[in-house]
């Protein structure tokens, strides 16, 4: 679901960071130096405002020399290094942290092997009107997912061809079928989603990349990056020509904690706990712990952490449907694992998933919510007149349609032909989450031709999507204490929470945002191992 933190050799951890590709070393001339005085940004007469930077033309992603950007060569390095120093101290003091892969016990034992989360040194400029639109549609998407989740037939039918060729999707659908057979009704439904967008430079349209309904990452750390940037701009804003007040408030961690707490209240057993389903090794654990800490401190709700294998071992379903794990009653199951095939190395993990699904515990997400967030369903919802099946309000439908990029099934022969001719304008996506699975450029053409040659049903494992080309901007990416300057593109994520008990909608809201910035030369994961960082928004006038 997020390109950002996926390790190139260990697939599908939503909490992993790319290592810096060797080819990027040419940009490493801003290596962190700690001997500068940080008393005041004015302490050196050499520091000049960045707004003096020269504007020049650079090559865009498509190779056309048309866009003015700030020239790196004019940026005062001393100022950058002071900011990096302050930002690193701030991150350490305020828990903007992730596990350090180079330390053996990191990712398993909290407090062992920690590094700052990778971040952009300054927030990315983003037009206010597009930001508002993304926030405005969040509750509509929440409602849409809820309605789609209730239409078992739609989910099964839309995914029926995919089921034949994709074992993972097939296993999820099997659990879903079992629930339909049992006539299992989820009366209390909790969704903690994140809808991701890129702003297409040419059309100036904010287009949805995907909607994450399982394990939406960074509700904890995203708020901290906004705070970090606000703090940096308070000190250095004058020299950068940036005003800290233009960073919008961001409170996902508390909003998500509130949603989990309210779901727990609806379950209505003060002795029950929230269970976070985690991967056995989780380098993004501090993001999760932030949420659990807010849950405990603000709502006095206890959260426990269990892997799917542990749930299989310790889990028990009482005749009335109560889920016990290690003897504790579970009110809410919050998944931060279970979205990728690698999360299910044996039958034990699938047994655990089924056990939880059969239980009375509130699942975030339920199997229906999980399936409603798949890429195939995203593509089906973008077909003409499909939204109308789930939503009544015409204005809402128009708003959502505006955010939809071109999405196609591979049985659309005209589109496949066009994608073979112009593969650079498309992204080919399998039914996978966690980053690094998509196909770009010439590989799109090769794969489409291969599928045509083979004539199997494997084409049902993929969808085609219009490639979005966001604006490329110069940025400073800070990773492992080192600042790198590069050209980058950004992706906005808007969090949404939805809680419902039977007919009563208790929460339906947008809950904050996440900005992720990656070097523009990298697609995501895949062959060219790129890297990305957490970022925040600097609101600017409408486009
Ligand atoms: P995942 O579930 O693996 O996160 P995504 O659909 O979010 O899958 O794709 C991963 C990344 O690939 C995105 O974060 C984005 O950087 C890039 N990407 C996906 N779709 C497009 C697109 N249509 N145009 C440009 N980049 C895309
Ligand atoms: Mg994603």
Short mmCIF file of C-alpha atoms in Angstrom, two decimals, residues 179-508:
data_model
loop_
_atom_site.label_atom_id
_atom_site.label_comp_id
_atom_site.label_asym_id
_atom_site.label_seq_id
_atom_site.Cartn_x
_atom_site.Cartn_y
_atom_site.Cartn_z
CA UNK A 179 -18.92 -15.71 6.03
CA UNK A 180 -21.66 -15.36 3.40
CA UNK A 181 -22.62 -19.02 3.89
CA UNK A 182 -22.75 -18.54 7.65
CA UNK A 183 -24.82 -15.43 7.06
CA UNK A 184 -22.33 -13.63 9.27
CA UNK A 185 -23.41 -10.07 9.89
CA UNK A 186 -20.99 -7.43 11.09
CA UNK A 187 -23.20 -5.04 13.02
CA UNK A 188 -20.36 -2.87 14.28
CA UNK A 189 -18.09 -1.86 11.43
CA UNK A 190 -14.85 0.07 11.80
CA UNK A 191 -12.81 1.40 8.87
CA UNK A 192 -9.48 3.19 9.28
CA UNK A 193 -8.65 4.06 5.70
CA UNK A 194 -6.15 6.13 3.77
CA UNK A 195 -6.90 7.38 0.28
CA UNK A 196 -3.75 8.21 -1.69
CA UNK A 197 -3.53 10.80 -4.45
CA UNK A 198 -1.11 12.34 -6.86
CA UNK A 199 -1.66 15.73 -8.45
CA UNK A 200 -1.30 15.31 -12.19
CA UNK A 201 0.79 18.21 -13.38
CA UNK A 202 -0.60 18.58 -16.87
CA UNK A 203 -4.30 18.26 -16.16
CA UNK A 204 -4.08 19.79 -12.65
CA UNK A 205 -6.33 16.97 -11.47
CA UNK A 206 -5.98 15.32 -8.10
CA UNK A 207 -6.18 11.64 -8.98
CA UNK A 208 -6.58 8.74 -6.62
CA UNK A 209 -3.77 6.19 -6.62
CA UNK A 210 -5.55 3.73 -4.36
CA UNK A 211 -7.70 3.46 -1.28
CA UNK A 212 -6.15 1.49 1.57
CA UNK A 213 -8.64 -0.30 3.78
CA UNK A 214 -6.15 -2.54 5.56
CA UNK A 215 -3.11 -1.53 7.55
CA UNK A 216 -3.07 2.11 6.47
CA UNK A 217 0.36 3.04 7.70
CA UNK A 218 1.77 6.14 9.42
CA UNK A 219 -1.18 7.47 11.42
CA UNK A 220 1.38 7.96 14.20
CA UNK A 221 4.42 9.31 12.42
CA UNK A 222 2.64 11.53 9.87
CA UNK A 223 1.52 13.96 12.62
CA UNK A 224 5.06 14.14 13.92
CA UNK A 225 6.45 15.17 10.55
CA UNK A 226 3.95 18.04 10.37
CA UNK A 227 5.10 19.05 13.84
CA UNK A 228 8.77 18.73 12.90
CA UNK A 229 8.29 20.96 9.87
CA UNK A 230 6.30 23.51 11.85
CA UNK A 231 9.10 23.61 14.36
CA UNK A 232 11.78 24.01 11.69
CA UNK A 233 9.87 26.79 9.96
CA UNK A 234 9.42 28.62 13.25
CA UNK A 235 13.20 28.81 13.46
CA UNK A 236 14.24 28.99 9.84
CA UNK A 237 11.08 30.11 8.05
CA UNK A 238 12.29 33.65 7.60
CA UNK A 239 15.41 32.47 5.83
CA UNK A 240 13.44 30.09 3.67
CA UNK A 241 10.65 32.51 2.89
CA UNK A 242 8.15 30.07 4.43
CA UNK A 243 5.53 30.59 7.13
CA UNK A 244 4.96 27.78 9.67
CA UNK A 245 1.25 28.70 9.83
CA UNK A 246 0.77 27.33 6.35
CA UNK A 247 1.32 23.78 7.56
CA UNK A 248 -2.19 22.45 8.24
CA UNK A 249 -2.94 20.77 11.55
CA UNK A 250 -2.58 17.02 11.48
CA UNK A 251 -3.96 14.85 14.22
CA UNK A 252 -4.40 11.38 12.76
CA UNK A 253 -2.98 9.56 15.75
CA UNK A 254 -5.58 10.95 18.14
CA UNK A 255 -8.43 10.62 15.67
CA UNK A 256 -7.62 6.99 14.93
CA UNK A 257 -7.16 6.28 18.64
CA UNK A 258 -10.56 7.86 19.26
CA UNK A 259 -12.15 5.70 16.56
CA UNK A 260 -10.60 2.55 18.04
CA UNK A 261 -11.75 3.62 21.52
CA UNK A 262 -15.29 4.30 20.35
CA UNK A 263 -15.41 0.91 18.62
CA UNK A 264 -14.20 -0.65 21.87
CA UNK A 265 -16.99 1.20 23.71
CA UNK A 266 -19.57 -0.14 21.24
CA UNK A 267 -18.32 -3.67 21.90
CA UNK A 268 -19.22 -2.92 25.48
CA UNK A 269 -17.04 -5.05 27.70
CA UNK A 270 -14.64 -3.06 29.91
CA UNK A 271 -12.38 -6.08 30.37
CA UNK A 272 -11.86 -6.66 26.64
CA UNK A 273 -8.81 -5.29 24.81
CA UNK A 274 -7.80 -4.08 21.37
CA UNK A 275 -5.53 -6.51 19.53
CA UNK A 276 -3.03 -5.19 17.00
CA UNK A 277 -2.18 -7.93 14.49
CA UNK A 278 1.51 -7.41 13.73
CA UNK A 279 4.21 -8.92 11.56
CA UNK A 280 6.79 -10.99 13.46
CA UNK A 281 9.40 -8.39 12.65
CA UNK A 282 8.10 -4.85 12.39
CA UNK A 283 10.50 -2.01 11.75
CA UNK A 284 7.67 0.48 11.67
CA UNK A 285 6.58 -0.49 15.19
CA UNK A 286 6.84 3.02 16.66
CA UNK A 287 4.14 4.26 14.31
CA UNK A 288 1.90 1.54 15.76
CA UNK A 289 3.00 2.17 19.34
CA UNK A 290 2.09 5.86 19.00
CA UNK A 291 -1.48 4.80 18.29
CA UNK A 292 -1.58 2.33 21.19
CA UNK A 293 -0.10 4.94 23.54
CA UNK A 294 -2.82 7.44 22.58
CA UNK A 295 -5.42 4.73 23.08
CA UNK A 296 -4.13 4.02 26.59
CA UNK A 297 -3.40 7.57 27.68
CA UNK A 298 -6.48 9.28 26.32
CA UNK A 299 -9.06 6.49 26.57
CA UNK A 300 -7.61 4.01 29.06
CA UNK A 301 -8.02 1.19 26.55
CA UNK A 302 -5.36 -1.52 26.55
CA UNK A 303 -3.89 -2.83 23.30
CA UNK A 304 -2.00 -6.10 22.92
CA UNK A 305 0.21 -7.08 19.98
CA UNK A 306 -0.01 -10.52 18.40
CA UNK A 307 1.27 -12.10 15.21
CA UNK A 308 -1.03 -14.25 13.09
CA UNK A 309 0.94 -17.33 14.21
CA UNK A 310 0.46 -16.40 17.87
CA UNK A 311 -3.25 -15.87 17.31
CA UNK A 312 -3.45 -19.34 15.80
CA UNK A 313 -1.69 -20.77 18.83
CA UNK A 314 -3.41 -18.80 21.56
CA UNK A 315 -6.76 -17.99 19.98
CA UNK A 316 -10.04 -19.53 20.99
CA UNK A 317 -13.57 -19.00 19.81
CA UNK A 318 -16.24 -19.46 22.47
CA UNK A 319 -19.62 -20.89 21.44
CA UNK A 320 -21.19 -17.42 21.63
CA UNK A 321 -18.57 -16.03 19.19
CA UNK A 322 -16.36 -14.34 21.78
CA UNK A 323 -12.71 -14.23 20.66
CA UNK A 324 -10.14 -14.99 23.33
CA UNK A 325 -6.42 -14.69 22.66
CA UNK A 326 -4.11 -15.80 25.46
CA UNK A 327 -7.21 -15.85 27.66
CA UNK A 328 -8.02 -12.18 26.98
CA UNK A 329 -11.25 -11.15 25.35
CA UNK A 330 -10.74 -9.19 22.15
CA UNK A 331 -13.06 -6.27 21.41
CA UNK A 332 -11.32 -4.90 18.32
CA UNK A 333 -8.86 -6.54 15.94
CA UNK A 334 -6.70 -3.90 14.27
CA UNK A 335 -4.68 -5.31 11.35
CA UNK A 336 -1.18 -4.04 10.70
CA UNK A 337 -0.36 -7.32 8.98
CA UNK A 338 -2.29 -9.82 6.89
CA UNK A 339 -2.40 -7.83 3.63
CA UNK A 340 0.33 -9.70 1.74
CA UNK A 341 0.96 -13.35 0.82
CA UNK A 342 4.19 -13.26 2.86
CA UNK A 343 2.12 -12.61 5.97
CA UNK A 344 0.72 -16.14 5.56
CA UNK A 345 3.78 -18.43 5.36
CA UNK A 346 1.76 -21.45 6.53
CA UNK A 347 -1.79 -22.65 7.12
CA UNK A 348 -1.55 -21.44 10.71
CA UNK A 349 -1.85 -17.79 9.65
CA UNK A 350 -4.87 -18.51 7.46
CA UNK A 351 -6.51 -20.38 10.34
CA UNK A 352 -5.95 -17.33 12.53
CA UNK A 353 -7.52 -15.01 9.95
CA UNK A 354 -10.57 -17.26 9.67
CA UNK A 355 -10.88 -17.57 13.44
CA UNK A 356 -10.93 -13.79 13.87
CA UNK A 357 -13.38 -13.34 11.02
CA UNK A 358 -15.82 -15.82 12.54
CA UNK A 359 -15.72 -14.07 15.88
CA UNK A 360 -17.83 -11.29 17.36
CA UNK A 361 -14.79 -9.03 17.67
CA UNK A 362 -14.87 -5.86 15.57
CA UNK A 363 -12.47 -6.35 12.67
CA UNK A 364 -10.57 -3.40 11.27
CA UNK A 365 -10.89 -4.36 8.52
CA UNK A 366 -13.39 -7.17 8.12
CA UNK A 367 -12.77 -9.46 5.16
CA UNK A 368 -15.41 -7.49 3.21
CA UNK A 369 -13.71 -4.17 3.91
CA UNK A 370 -10.39 -5.74 2.95
CA UNK A 371 -11.75 -6.95 -0.39
CA UNK A 372 -13.53 -3.64 -1.03
CA UNK A 373 -10.10 -1.99 -0.95
CA UNK A 374 -8.49 -4.22 -3.58
CA UNK A 375 -7.27 -2.76 -6.85
CA UNK A 376 -9.69 -4.85 -8.88
CA UNK A 377 -12.63 -3.38 -6.95
CA UNK A 378 -11.18 0.11 -7.41
CA UNK A 379 -11.21 -0.54 -11.16
CA UNK A 380 -14.75 -1.96 -11.11
CA UNK A 381 -16.02 1.07 -9.17
CA UNK A 382 -14.57 3.37 -11.83
CA UNK A 383 -16.73 1.78 -14.56
CA UNK A 384 -19.67 3.87 -15.78
CA UNK A 385 -22.77 3.72 -13.56
CA UNK A 386 -21.25 1.51 -10.90
CA UNK A 387 -20.97 4.18 -8.19
CA UNK A 388 -24.69 4.80 -8.67
CA UNK A 389 -25.29 1.30 -7.38
CA UNK A 390 -23.87 2.28 -4.00
CA UNK A 391 -24.39 6.02 -3.57
CA UNK A 392 -27.50 8.14 -4.05
CA UNK A 393 -26.18 11.68 -3.86
CA UNK A 394 -25.34 12.86 -7.38
CA UNK A 395 -22.93 15.52 -6.13
CA UNK A 396 -21.03 12.93 -4.11
CA UNK A 397 -20.78 10.70 -7.16
CA UNK A 398 -19.49 13.58 -9.30
CA UNK A 399 -16.86 14.43 -6.68
CA UNK A 400 -15.58 10.86 -6.54
CA UNK A 401 -15.59 10.44 -10.30
CA UNK A 402 -13.41 13.54 -10.60
CA UNK A 403 -10.74 11.81 -8.50
CA UNK A 404 -10.73 8.61 -10.52
CA UNK A 405 -7.84 8.11 -12.90
CA UNK A 406 -8.30 5.91 -15.96
CA UNK A 407 -8.67 2.31 -14.76
CA UNK A 408 -9.19 -0.69 -16.97
CA UNK A 409 -9.48 -4.43 -16.90
CA UNK A 410 -7.18 -6.33 -19.26
CA UNK A 411 -10.14 -7.73 -21.16
CA UNK A 412 -10.47 -4.27 -22.71
CA UNK A 413 -8.62 -5.02 -25.95
CA UNK A 414 -8.47 -1.40 -27.15
CA UNK A 415 -6.75 -0.28 -23.98
CA UNK A 416 -4.34 -3.21 -24.03
CA UNK A 417 -3.43 -2.30 -27.62
CA UNK A 418 -2.86 1.31 -26.61
CA UNK A 419 -0.80 0.29 -23.58
CA UNK A 420 1.42 -1.84 -25.81
CA UNK A 421 1.92 1.18 -28.10
CA UNK A 422 2.47 3.72 -25.31
CA UNK A 423 3.46 1.74 -22.19
CA UNK A 424 4.93 4.82 -20.50
CA UNK A 425 1.40 6.19 -20.09
CA UNK A 426 0.21 3.22 -18.04
CA UNK A 427 0.89 1.33 -14.82
CA UNK A 428 0.09 -2.36 -14.63
CA UNK A 429 -0.99 -3.47 -11.17
CA UNK A 430 -1.44 -6.93 -9.68
CA UNK A 431 -3.78 -7.54 -6.73
CA UNK A 432 -1.12 -6.79 -4.18
CA UNK A 433 -0.50 -4.35 -1.36
CA UNK A 434 2.65 -3.13 0.30
CA UNK A 435 4.60 -1.49 -2.50
CA UNK A 436 7.00 -2.70 -5.14
CA UNK A 437 4.56 -4.86 -7.07
CA UNK A 438 3.57 -2.58 -9.94
CA UNK A 439 4.88 -2.74 -13.50
CA UNK A 440 6.03 0.35 -15.41
CA UNK A 441 7.40 1.45 -18.77
CA UNK A 442 8.68 -1.17 -21.21
CA UNK A 443 7.87 -3.91 -18.72
CA UNK A 444 4.17 -3.07 -19.23
CA UNK A 445 4.56 -3.74 -22.95
CA UNK A 446 6.56 -6.93 -22.43
CA UNK A 447 4.10 -8.31 -19.91
CA UNK A 448 1.06 -7.47 -22.00
CA UNK A 449 2.62 -9.12 -25.07
CA UNK A 450 3.53 -12.17 -22.99
CA UNK A 451 -0.03 -12.46 -21.67
CA UNK A 452 -1.36 -12.20 -25.23
CA UNK A 453 1.05 -14.90 -26.43
CA UNK A 454 0.26 -17.26 -23.60
CA UNK A 455 -3.49 -16.71 -23.91
CA UNK A 456 -4.12 -17.89 -20.34
CA UNK A 457 -6.41 -16.22 -17.83
CA UNK A 458 -3.43 -14.72 -16.01
CA UNK A 459 -4.46 -11.32 -17.36
CA UNK A 460 -7.20 -11.32 -14.69
CA UNK A 461 -4.50 -10.93 -12.05
CA UNK A 462 -3.83 -7.36 -13.22
CA UNK A 463 -5.49 -4.05 -13.87
CA UNK A 464 -4.22 -1.21 -16.03
CA UNK A 465 -4.12 2.32 -14.72
CA UNK A 466 -3.42 5.65 -16.31
CA UNK A 467 0.03 6.78 -15.25
CA UNK A 468 -0.06 10.00 -13.27
CA UNK A 469 2.78 12.48 -13.67
CA UNK A 470 3.05 14.74 -10.64
CA UNK A 471 5.13 17.90 -10.58
CA UNK A 472 8.82 17.28 -10.02
CA UNK A 473 10.36 19.57 -7.39
CA UNK A 474 13.78 19.84 -5.83
CA UNK A 475 13.93 18.59 -2.28
CA UNK A 476 16.19 17.49 0.55
CA UNK A 477 15.58 13.96 1.74
CA UNK A 478 17.06 13.06 5.12
CA UNK A 479 17.80 9.39 5.64
CA UNK A 480 20.11 7.82 8.21
CA UNK A 481 21.24 11.21 9.40
CA UNK A 482 22.35 12.23 5.93
CA UNK A 483 20.72 14.80 3.70
CA UNK A 484 20.43 14.13 -0.03
CA UNK A 485 19.31 16.64 -2.56
CA UNK A 486 17.27 15.33 -5.41
CA UNK A 487 14.27 15.93 -7.59
CA UNK A 488 11.18 14.40 -6.15
CA UNK A 489 7.47 13.80 -6.54
CA UNK A 490 4.92 13.62 -3.75
CA UNK A 491 1.86 11.59 -2.92
CA UNK A 492 -0.83 12.82 -0.58
CA UNK A 493 -2.71 10.41 1.67
CA UNK A 494 -5.85 11.45 3.52
CA UNK A 495 -6.95 9.31 6.44
CA UNK A 496 -10.57 8.54 7.08
CA UNK A 497 -12.36 6.85 9.96
CA UNK A 498 -15.78 5.23 9.81
CA UNK A 499 -17.62 3.60 12.68
CA UNK A 500 -21.09 2.29 12.52
CA UNK A 501 -23.32 0.21 14.78
CA UNK A 502 -26.33 -1.10 12.86
CA UNK A 503 -28.11 2.02 11.56
CA UNK A 504 -26.16 4.45 13.69
CA UNK A 505 -23.14 6.12 12.03
CA UNK A 506 -20.94 7.05 14.98
CA UNK A 507 -17.94 8.42 13.07
CA UNK A 508 -17.56 9.35 9.42
#
